[in-house]
PDB file of C-alpha atoms in Angstrom:
ATOM      1  CA  MET A   1      -9.892  17.857  17.038  1.00 90.00           C
ATOM      2  CA  ILE A   2     -11.841  15.925  14.568  1.00 90.00           C
ATOM      3  CA  GLU A   3     -12.025  11.821  14.402  1.00 87.00           C
ATOM      4  CA  GLN A   4     -13.125   8.977  12.172  1.00 87.00           C
ATOM      5  CA  THR A   5     -13.501   5.623  10.970  1.00 88.00           C
ATOM      6  CA  TYR A   6     -13.549   4.431   8.159  1.00 87.00           C
ATOM      7  CA  ASP A   7     -14.576   0.701   6.519  1.00 86.00           C
ATOM      8  CA  LEU A   8     -10.978   0.520   4.314  1.00 84.00           C
ATOM      9  CA  MET A   9      -8.600  -1.937   3.451  1.00 77.00           C
ATOM     10  CA  ALA A  10     -10.680  -5.008   4.762  1.00 77.00           C
ATOM     11  CA  GLY A  11     -11.399  -3.724   7.733  1.00 83.00           C
ATOM     12  CA  GLU A  12     -11.382  -0.310  10.261  1.00 91.00           C
ATOM     13  CA  VAL A  13      -8.954   2.788   9.867  1.00 93.00           C
ATOM     14  CA  TYR A  14      -8.934   5.175  12.322  1.00 95.00           C
ATOM     15  CA  VAL A  15      -8.179   9.292  11.686  1.00 96.00           C
ATOM     16  CA  TYR A  16      -7.349  11.443  13.984  1.00 95.00           C
ATOM     17  CA  ILE A  17      -6.897  15.265  13.096  1.00 95.00           C
ATOM     18  CA  GLU A  18      -5.369  18.605  15.200  1.00 93.00           C
ATOM     19  CA  SER A  19      -5.618  22.010  13.812  1.00 93.00           C
ATOM     20  CA  ASP A  20      -7.163  24.971  15.315  1.00 89.00           C
ATOM     21  CA  ASN A  21      -9.970  25.978  12.920  1.00 91.00           C
ATOM     22  CA  LYS A  22     -13.208  23.025  12.327  1.00 90.00           C
ATOM     23  CA  THR A  23     -13.515  23.949   9.269  1.00 93.00           C
ATOM     24  CA  LEU A  24     -10.385  23.156   8.281  1.00 94.00           C
ATOM     25  CA  GLU A  25     -10.067  19.557  10.277  1.00 95.00           C
ATOM     26  CA  GLU A  26     -12.836  18.609   8.342  1.00 95.00           C
ATOM     27  CA  GLU A  27     -11.045  19.479   5.118  1.00 95.00           C
ATOM     28  CA  ILE A  28      -7.916  17.777   6.701  1.00 96.00           C
ATOM     29  CA  LEU A  29      -9.832  14.942   7.071  1.00 96.00           C
ATOM     30  CA  HIS A  30     -11.643  14.225   3.994  1.00 96.00           C
ATOM     31  CA  PHE A  31      -8.665  14.826   1.656  1.00 97.00           C
ATOM     32  CA  THR A  32      -6.432  12.329   4.149  1.00 96.00           C
ATOM     33  CA  PHE A  33      -9.550   9.692   3.530  1.00 96.00           C
ATOM     34  CA  GLN A  34      -9.276  11.138  -0.874  1.00 96.00           C
ATOM     35  CA  THR A  35      -5.621  10.115  -0.481  1.00 96.00           C
ATOM     36  CA  LEU A  36      -6.073   6.742   1.540  1.00 96.00           C
ATOM     37  CA  THR A  37      -8.303   5.804  -1.157  1.00 94.00           C
ATOM     38  CA  LYS A  38      -6.210   6.108  -3.619  1.00 95.00           C
ATOM     39  CA  LEU A  39      -3.503   4.877  -2.535  1.00 95.00           C
ATOM     40  CA  ILE A  40      -5.396   1.447  -1.766  1.00 93.00           C
ATOM     41  CA  SER A  41      -6.334   2.172  -4.977  1.00 93.00           C
ATOM     42  CA  ILE A  42      -3.500   0.646  -6.564  1.00 96.00           C
ATOM     43  CA  PHE A  43      -2.243  -1.938  -4.252  1.00 94.00           C
ATOM     44  CA  ASN A  44      -5.387  -3.992  -3.499  1.00 92.00           C
ATOM     45  CA  PHE A  45      -4.615  -7.230  -4.565  1.00 91.00           C
ATOM     46  CA  TYR A  46      -8.507  -8.315  -5.055  1.00 90.00           C
ATOM     47  CA  ASP A  47      -9.686  -5.324  -6.785  1.00 91.00           C
ATOM     48  CA  LYS A  48      -9.797  -5.485 -10.253  1.00 94.00           C
ATOM     49  CA  ASN A  49      -9.360  -1.751 -10.769  1.00 94.00           C
ATOM     50  CA  SER A  50      -6.332  -1.503  -8.839  1.00 95.00           C
ATOM     51  CA  LEU A  51      -3.019  -1.129 -10.539  1.00 96.00           C
ATOM     52  CA  LEU A  52      -1.483  -3.701  -8.903  1.00 97.00           C
ATOM     53  CA  PHE A  53      -4.700  -6.441 -10.247  1.00 96.00           C
ATOM     54  CA  LYS A  54      -4.250  -5.092 -13.242  1.00 97.00           C
ATOM     55  CA  LEU A  55      -0.339  -5.599 -13.521  1.00 97.00           C
ATOM     56  CA  ASN A  56      -0.953  -9.510 -12.107  1.00 96.00           C
ATOM     57  CA  GLN A  57      -3.660  -9.740 -14.844  1.00 96.00           C
ATOM     58  CA  ASN A  58      -2.375  -8.167 -18.174  1.00 97.00           C
ATOM     59  CA  LYS A  59       1.720  -8.591 -16.797  1.00 96.00           C
ATOM     60  CA  GLU A  60       2.219  -4.995 -18.193  1.00 96.00           C
ATOM     61  CA  ILE A  61       1.200  -1.648 -16.941  1.00 97.00           C
ATOM     62  CA  SER A  62       2.261   1.787 -17.500  1.00 96.00           C
ATOM     63  CA  SER A  63       4.656   3.294 -14.677  1.00 94.00           C
ATOM     64  CA  ASN A  64       3.032   4.481 -11.348  1.00 95.00           C
ATOM     65  CA  PHE A  65       5.596   5.986  -8.919  1.00 95.00           C
ATOM     66  CA  GLU A  66       3.816   4.350  -5.739  1.00 96.00           C
ATOM     67  CA  LEU A  67       3.321   1.239  -7.342  1.00 97.00           C
ATOM     68  CA  ALA A  68       6.977   1.172  -8.803  1.00 96.00           C
ATOM     69  CA  TYR A  69       8.880   2.747  -5.420  1.00 97.00           C
ATOM     70  CA  LEU A  70       6.848  -0.558  -3.737  1.00 96.00           C
ATOM     71  CA  LEU A  71       8.236  -2.762  -5.825  1.00 96.00           C
ATOM     72  CA  LYS A  72      11.251  -1.590  -6.036  1.00 95.00           C
ATOM     73  CA  THR A  73      11.538  -1.800  -1.957  1.00 96.00           C
ATOM     74  CA  SER A  74      10.356  -4.760  -2.009  1.00 95.00           C
ATOM     75  CA  LEU A  75      12.893  -6.611  -4.370  1.00 94.00           C
ATOM     76  CA  LYS A  76      15.765  -4.969  -1.308  1.00 94.00           C
ATOM     77  CA  LEU A  77      14.287  -6.384   1.181  1.00 94.00           C
ATOM     78  CA  TYR A  78      13.963  -9.867  -0.719  1.00 92.00           C
ATOM     79  CA  GLU A  79      17.315  -9.782  -0.925  1.00 91.00           C
ATOM     80  CA  GLN A  80      18.137  -8.539   2.503  1.00 93.00           C
ATOM     81  CA  THR A  81      15.895 -11.789   4.013  1.00 93.00           C
ATOM     82  CA  LYS A  82      17.069 -14.078   1.384  1.00 90.00           C
ATOM     83  CA  GLY A  83      13.678 -14.614  -0.113  1.00 87.00           C
ATOM     84  CA  ASN A  84      12.105 -14.648   3.308  1.00 89.00           C
ATOM     85  CA  PHE A  85      10.347 -11.579   2.492  1.00 92.00           C
ATOM     86  CA  ASN A  86       9.042 -12.051  -0.623  1.00 91.00           C
ATOM     87  CA  ILE A  87       6.082 -10.853  -2.903  1.00 92.00           C
ATOM     88  CA  PHE A  88       5.971 -13.354  -5.258  1.00 90.00           C
ATOM     89  CA  LEU A  89       3.586 -15.782  -3.378  1.00 86.00           C
ATOM     90  CA  GLY A  90       0.053 -14.199  -5.437  1.00 88.00           C
ATOM     91  CA  ASN A  91      -0.770 -17.648  -6.889  1.00 85.00           C
ATOM     92  CA  GLU A  92      -0.169 -19.451  -3.017  1.00 85.00           C
ATOM     93  CA  ILE A  93      -2.678 -17.000  -1.345  1.00 80.00           C
ATOM     94  CA  LEU A  94      -5.185 -17.267  -4.270  1.00 80.00           C
ATOM     95  CA  ALA A  95      -4.814 -20.811  -4.070  1.00 79.00           C
ATOM     96  CA  ARG A  96      -5.423 -20.629  -0.121  1.00 77.00           C
ATOM     97  CA  LYS A  97      -8.450 -17.966  -0.454  1.00 73.00           C
ATOM     98  CA  THR A  98     -10.044 -20.655  -2.993  1.00 72.00           C
ATOM     99  CA  ASN A  99      -9.481 -23.470  -1.589  1.00 66.00           C
ATOM    100  CA  GLN A 100      -7.703 -24.822  -4.714  1.00 62.00           C
ATOM    101  CA  LYS A 101      -4.375 -27.068  -4.651  1.00 58.00           C
ATOM    102  CA  GLU A 102      -1.452 -24.038  -5.244  1.00 52.00           C
ATOM    103  CA  LYS A 103      -0.413 -25.432  -9.364  1.00 51.00           C
ATOM    104  CA  GLU A 104       2.811 -23.776  -8.597  1.00 51.00           C
ATOM    105  CA  LYS A 105       4.801 -23.833  -5.476  1.00 52.00           C
ATOM    106  CA  THR A 106       7.176 -20.296  -5.191  1.00 49.00           C
ATOM    107  CA  THR A 107       7.833 -20.877  -1.060  1.00 47.00           C
ATOM    108  CA  LYS A 108      10.840 -22.807  -1.574  1.00 47.00           C
ATOM    109  CA  GLN A 109      12.351 -21.838  -5.255  1.00 56.00           C
ATOM    110  CA  LYS A 110      15.135 -19.960  -5.176  1.00 64.00           C
ATOM    111  CA  ILE A 111      14.017 -17.022  -7.829  1.00 71.00           C
ATOM    112  CA  ASN A 112      15.840 -14.218  -9.340  1.00 77.00           C
ATOM    113  CA  PRO A 113      13.670 -11.270  -8.748  1.00 77.00           C
ATOM    114  CA  LYS A 114      15.083  -9.008 -11.197  1.00 76.00           C
ATOM    115  CA  LYS A 115      14.532 -11.342 -13.793  1.00 84.00           C
ATOM    116  CA  LEU A 116      10.969 -11.538 -12.438  1.00 89.00           C
ATOM    117  CA  ILE A 117       9.945  -7.902 -13.159  1.00 92.00           C
ATOM    118  CA  SER A 118      10.699  -4.951 -15.094  1.00 93.00           C
ATOM    119  CA  ILE A 119      10.337  -1.439 -13.917  1.00 94.00           C
ATOM    120  CA  THR A 120      11.384   1.750 -16.240  1.00 93.00           C
ATOM    121  CA  ASN A 121       9.607   4.789 -15.899  1.00 93.00           C
ATOM    122  CA  GLU A 122       7.470   4.028 -18.591  1.00 95.00           C
ATOM    123  CA  LYS A 123       6.497   0.803 -17.665  1.00 96.00           C
ATOM    124  CA  ILE A 124       6.003  -2.093 -15.263  1.00 97.00           C
ATOM    125  CA  ILE A 125       6.534  -5.462 -16.660  1.00 96.00           C
ATOM    126  CA  LEU A 126       6.117  -8.529 -15.028  1.00 95.00           C
ATOM    127  CA  ASN A 127       8.509 -11.048 -16.724  1.00 93.00           C
ATOM    128  CA  ASP A 128       7.038 -14.697 -15.943  1.00 90.00           C
ATOM    129  CA  GLU A 129       3.062 -15.521 -17.043  1.00 90.00           C
ATOM    130  CA  LYS A 130       3.186 -17.835 -13.959  1.00 88.00           C
ATOM    131  CA  ILE A 131       3.959 -14.861 -11.045  1.00 89.00           C
ATOM    132  CA  THR A 132       1.177 -13.517  -9.094  1.00 93.00           C
ATOM    133  CA  ILE A 133       2.294 -10.067  -7.418  1.00 95.00           C
ATOM    134  CA  ASP A 134       0.782  -9.772  -3.407  1.00 94.00           C
ATOM    135  CA  LEU A 135       1.541  -6.305  -1.725  1.00 95.00           C
ATOM    136  CA  GLY A 136       0.165  -7.618   1.251  1.00 88.00           C
ATOM    137  CA  GLY A 137       3.745  -7.583   3.866  1.00 88.00           C
ATOM    138  CA  ILE A 138       4.219  -4.095   2.958  1.00 94.00           C
ATOM    139  CA  ALA A 139       1.526  -1.986   1.900  1.00 94.00           C
ATOM    140  CA  LYS A 140      -0.599  -1.442   4.450  1.00 92.00           C
ATOM    141  CA  GLY A 141       1.835   0.532   6.300  1.00 94.00           C
ATOM    142  CA  TYR A 142       3.582   2.032   3.483  1.00 96.00           C
ATOM    143  CA  ILE A 143      -0.713   3.728   2.331  1.00 95.00           C
ATOM    144  CA  VAL A 144      -0.452   4.705   6.115  1.00 95.00           C
ATOM    145  CA  ASP A 145       2.878   6.594   6.069  1.00 95.00           C
ATOM    146  CA  ARG A 146       2.756   7.814   2.514  1.00 96.00           C
ATOM    147  CA  ALA A 147      -0.999   9.533   3.527  1.00 96.00           C
ATOM    148  CA  ILE A 148       0.110  11.043   6.539  1.00 96.00           C
ATOM    149  CA  GLU A 149       2.938  12.075   4.245  1.00 95.00           C
ATOM    150  CA  ILE A 150       1.094  13.492   1.728  1.00 96.00           C
ATOM    151  CA  THR A 151      -1.510  15.012   4.331  1.00 96.00           C
ATOM    152  CA  LYS A 152       1.077  16.745   6.124  1.00 94.00           C
ATOM    153  CA  GLU A 153       2.458  18.152   2.586  1.00 94.00           C
ATOM    154  CA  LYS A 154      -0.351  19.986   1.843  1.00 94.00           C
ATOM    155  CA  PHE A 155      -1.331  21.129   4.774  1.00 94.00           C
ATOM    156  CA  LYS A 156       1.636  22.303   6.411  1.00 86.00           C
ATOM    157  CA  SER A 157       2.112  24.026   9.612  1.00 83.00           C
ATOM    158  CA  LYS A 158      -2.073  24.448   9.646  1.00 90.00           C
ATOM    159  CA  LEU A 159      -2.060  20.499  11.092  1.00 92.00           C
ATOM    160  CA  LYS A 160      -0.946  19.982  14.316  1.00 92.00           C
ATOM    161  CA  THR A 161      -1.916  16.187  15.163  1.00 93.00           C
ATOM    162  CA  ILE A 162      -2.935  13.753  12.518  1.00 94.00           C
ATOM    163  CA  LEU A 163      -2.759   9.723  13.411  1.00 94.00           C
ATOM    164  CA  ILE A 164      -3.943   6.887  11.444  1.00 95.00           C
ATOM    165  CA  ASP A 165      -4.290   3.417  12.789  1.00 93.00           C
ATOM    166  CA  ALA A 166      -5.131   0.721  10.209  1.00 92.00           C
ATOM    167  CA  ARG A 167      -5.434  -2.091  12.695  1.00 86.00           C
ATOM    168  CA  GLY A 168      -1.922  -1.962  14.111  1.00 82.00           C
ATOM    169  CA  ASP A 169      -0.368  -0.258  11.299  1.00 87.00           C
ATOM    170  CA  ILE A 170      -0.383   3.524  13.022  1.00 87.00           C
ATOM    171  CA  LYS A 171       1.247   6.137  12.543  1.00 89.00           C
ATOM    172  CA  ILE A 172       1.341   9.694  14.575  1.00 87.00           C
ATOM    173  CA  GLN A 173       3.160  12.926  14.000  1.00 83.00           C
ATOM    174  CA  GLY A 174       2.155  16.163  15.568  1.00 85.00           C
ATOM    175  CA  GLU A 175       2.086  17.773  18.808  1.00 76.00           C
ATOM    176  CA  ASN A 176      -0.831  15.649  21.116  1.00 62.00           C
ATOM    177  CA  LYS A 177       0.742  13.241  23.422  1.00 58.00           C
ATOM    178  CA  PHE A 178      -2.512  11.059  23.493  1.00 57.00           C
ATOM    179  CA  LYS A 179      -2.734  10.788  27.231  1.00 48.00           C
TER     180      LYS A 179
END
């Protein structure tokens, strides 16, 4: 068993790994950390190097499987919740963070998300210059789930247990019952 706490996603992320081999556990832990870091670099709203930040700034980027998947999922959730789950509130979040008056309220606006964003295998395009996307309501849980999925895929039967706790977004897979 090996465990480590990392300073990721604006807080602590705890990772627990269990296998039959201590050296392998260290390799799995390192791989899991790299996977978490890679996924965070896609979805970080504030990181100028993240794909989401570049999409918000440039309004167009080359498509990325992870980002496209989460955007499509978010659009379905927007429709299913009649707009209560809304990824198009980035400008309001930025305004609150910088204590500025919000230039444009999107919370109460009736919007057609399919007109605001185009997602193809080649490109992701924001079709409205005023829109800024924030995936904070879904990204952390997705990152935890996806990191475990990718790690399990790579290490298959060699991995007995994996747990990732990202301050409330927790997932565990494996044998250990954590008594």
